[in-house]
Amino acid sequence: MMYKKIFNKHARHNLCYGDFSQEPEYENGKGRVYSFNDLKVLSDLRKNLGIINEKLKDLMCEGNLYYNTDKCYIAKIQKKKL
């Protein structure tokens, strides 16, 4: 939470995944968390990553959707036209 205030997001939509589910408490700095146990395909992917490499075992993850890449990004990078 920035500056101990609640702000609307204008850069991206994101989802957090972990070993538990959590409803958001934005005023306490806690966002929503989805449990891997409720998401079979993602849970299976997570298990298989641990088989590939021990360092990838039991990772938590966050997914981000930058819905306007002209204005939203993590770091300024040069865009290439495809």
PDB file of C-alpha atoms in Angstrom:
ATOM      1  CA  MET A   1       0.000   0.000   0.000  1.00  0.00           C
ATOM      2  CA  MET A   2       1.512   3.315  -1.066  1.00  0.00           C
ATOM      3  CA  TYR A   3       1.562   6.176   1.399  1.00  0.00           C
ATOM      4  CA  LYS A   4      -0.870   4.299   3.715  1.00  0.00           C
ATOM      5  CA  LYS A   5      -3.731   5.191   1.364  1.00  0.00           C
ATOM      6  CA  ILE A   6      -5.871   3.048  -0.913  1.00  0.00           C
ATOM      7  CA  PHE A   7      -5.470   3.878  -4.602  1.00  0.00           C
ATOM      8  CA  ASN A   8      -7.330   2.656  -7.669  1.00  0.00           C
ATOM      9  CA  LYS A   9      -5.158   0.719 -10.093  1.00  0.00           C
ATOM     10  CA  HIS A  10      -4.655   2.361 -13.453  1.00  0.00           C
ATOM     11  CA  ALA A  11      -1.708   0.317 -14.697  1.00  0.00           C
ATOM     12  CA  ARG A  12      -2.815  -3.299 -14.669  1.00  0.00           C
ATOM     13  CA  HIS A  13      -5.131  -6.030 -13.467  1.00  0.00           C
ATOM     14  CA  ASN A  14      -3.466  -8.685 -11.350  1.00  0.00           C
ATOM     15  CA  LEU A  15      -4.224 -11.958  -9.578  1.00  0.00           C
ATOM     16  CA  CYS A  16      -2.239 -13.593  -6.754  1.00  0.00           C
ATOM     17  CA  TYR A  17      -2.074 -17.340  -6.161  1.00  0.00           C
ATOM     18  CA  GLY A  18      -0.892 -19.238  -3.091  1.00  0.00           C
ATOM     19  CA  ASP A  19      -1.494 -22.157  -0.741  1.00  0.00           C
ATOM     20  CA  PHE A  20      -4.565 -20.447   0.727  1.00  0.00           C
ATOM     21  CA  SER A  21      -7.540 -18.310  -0.315  1.00  0.00           C
ATOM     22  CA  GLN A  22      -7.912 -14.812   1.052  1.00  0.00           C
ATOM     23  CA  GLU A  23     -10.593 -12.206   0.618  1.00  0.00           C
ATOM     24  CA  PRO A  24      -9.219  -8.690   0.189  1.00  0.00           C
ATOM     25  CA  GLU A  25      -8.814  -6.261   3.088  1.00  0.00           C
ATOM     26  CA  TYR A  26      -7.458  -3.335   1.109  1.00  0.00           C
ATOM     27  CA  GLU A  27      -7.472  -0.974   4.086  1.00  0.00           C
ATOM     28  CA  ASN A  28      -5.092  -3.422   5.843  1.00  0.00           C
ATOM     29  CA  GLY A  29      -2.859  -3.838   2.783  1.00  0.00           C
ATOM     30  CA  LYS A  30      -4.139  -7.344   1.940  1.00  0.00           C
ATOM     31  CA  GLY A  31      -5.295  -8.234  -1.552  1.00  0.00           C
ATOM     32  CA  ARG A  32      -7.269 -11.218  -2.807  1.00  0.00           C
ATOM     33  CA  VAL A  33      -5.397 -14.534  -3.052  1.00  0.00           C
ATOM     34  CA  TYR A  34      -6.672 -17.558  -4.985  1.00  0.00           C
ATOM     35  CA  SER A  35      -5.726 -21.022  -3.721  1.00  0.00           C
ATOM     36  CA  PHE A  36      -3.948 -23.436  -6.052  1.00  0.00           C
ATOM     37  CA  ASN A  37      -6.220 -26.137  -4.561  1.00  0.00           C
ATOM     38  CA  ASP A  38      -9.187 -24.473  -6.301  1.00  0.00           C
ATOM     39  CA  LEU A  39      -7.426 -24.279  -9.688  1.00  0.00           C
ATOM     40  CA  LYS A  40      -6.565 -27.772 -10.956  1.00  0.00           C
ATOM     41  CA  VAL A  41      -4.670 -26.878 -14.141  1.00  0.00           C
ATOM     42  CA  LEU A  42      -2.549 -24.218 -12.441  1.00  0.00           C
ATOM     43  CA  SER A  43      -1.945 -26.554  -9.490  1.00  0.00           C
ATOM     44  CA  ASP A  44      -0.785 -29.331 -11.850  1.00  0.00           C
ATOM     45  CA  LEU A  45       1.550 -26.913 -13.642  1.00  0.00           C
ATOM     46  CA  ARG A  46       3.015 -25.819 -10.310  1.00  0.00           C
ATOM     47  CA  LYS A  47       3.644 -29.435  -9.258  1.00  0.00           C
ATOM     48  CA  ASN A  48       5.378 -30.238 -12.557  1.00  0.00           C
ATOM     49  CA  LEU A  49       7.644 -27.188 -12.314  1.00  0.00           C
ATOM     50  CA  GLY A  50       8.952 -28.612  -9.042  1.00  0.00           C
ATOM     51  CA  ILE A  51       9.827 -31.842 -10.839  1.00  0.00           C
ATOM     52  CA  ILE A  52      11.783 -29.957 -13.515  1.00  0.00           C
ATOM     53  CA  ASN A  53      13.867 -28.037 -10.984  1.00  0.00           C
ATOM     54  CA  GLU A  54      13.876 -28.161  -7.174  1.00  0.00           C
ATOM     55  CA  LYS A  55      14.107 -24.340  -7.022  1.00  0.00           C
ATOM     56  CA  LEU A  56      10.717 -24.155  -8.769  1.00  0.00           C
ATOM     57  CA  LYS A  57       8.958 -26.265  -6.135  1.00  0.00           C
ATOM     58  CA  ASP A  58       5.957 -24.752  -4.307  1.00  0.00           C
ATOM     59  CA  LEU A  59       6.269 -21.268  -5.804  1.00  0.00           C
ATOM     60  CA  MET A  60       3.665 -18.589  -5.207  1.00  0.00           C
ATOM     61  CA  CYS A  61       2.765 -16.533  -8.258  1.00  0.00           C
ATOM     62  CA  GLU A  62       1.138 -13.390  -9.517  1.00  0.00           C
ATOM     63  CA  GLY A  63      -0.372 -12.828 -12.941  1.00  0.00           C
ATOM     64  CA  ASN A  64      -0.536  -9.344 -14.448  1.00  0.00           C
ATOM     65  CA  LEU A  65      -2.495  -8.027 -17.416  1.00  0.00           C
ATOM     66  CA  TYR A  66      -1.247  -4.688 -18.711  1.00  0.00           C
ATOM     67  CA  TYR A  67      -4.362  -3.598 -20.556  1.00  0.00           C
ATOM     68  CA  ASN A  68      -2.893  -0.516 -22.260  1.00  0.00           C
ATOM     69  CA  THR A  69       0.748  -1.105 -23.103  1.00  0.00           C
ATOM     70  CA  ASP A  70       1.156   2.450 -24.401  1.00  0.00           C
ATOM     71  CA  LYS A  71       0.651   3.715 -20.841  1.00  0.00           C
ATOM     72  CA  CYS A  72       1.141   0.672 -18.583  1.00  0.00           C
ATOM     73  CA  TYR A  73       4.377  -1.212 -18.005  1.00  0.00           C
ATOM     74  CA  ILE A  74       6.789  -2.235 -15.256  1.00  0.00           C
ATOM     75  CA  ALA A  75       9.843  -0.500 -16.663  1.00  0.00           C
ATOM     76  CA  LYS A  76      10.275   1.712 -19.664  1.00  0.00           C
ATOM     77  CA  ILE A  77      11.320  -0.462 -22.576  1.00  0.00           C
ATOM     78  CA  GLN A  78      11.571   0.281 -26.245  1.00  0.00           C
ATOM     79  CA  LYS A  79       8.614  -1.170 -28.115  1.00  0.00           C
ATOM     80  CA  LYS A  80       9.246  -3.030 -31.333  1.00  0.00           C
ATOM     81  CA  LYS A  81       6.682  -3.081 -34.097  1.00  0.00           C
ATOM     82  CA  LEU A  82       5.853  -6.571 -35.273  1.00  0.00           C
TER      83      LEU A  82
END
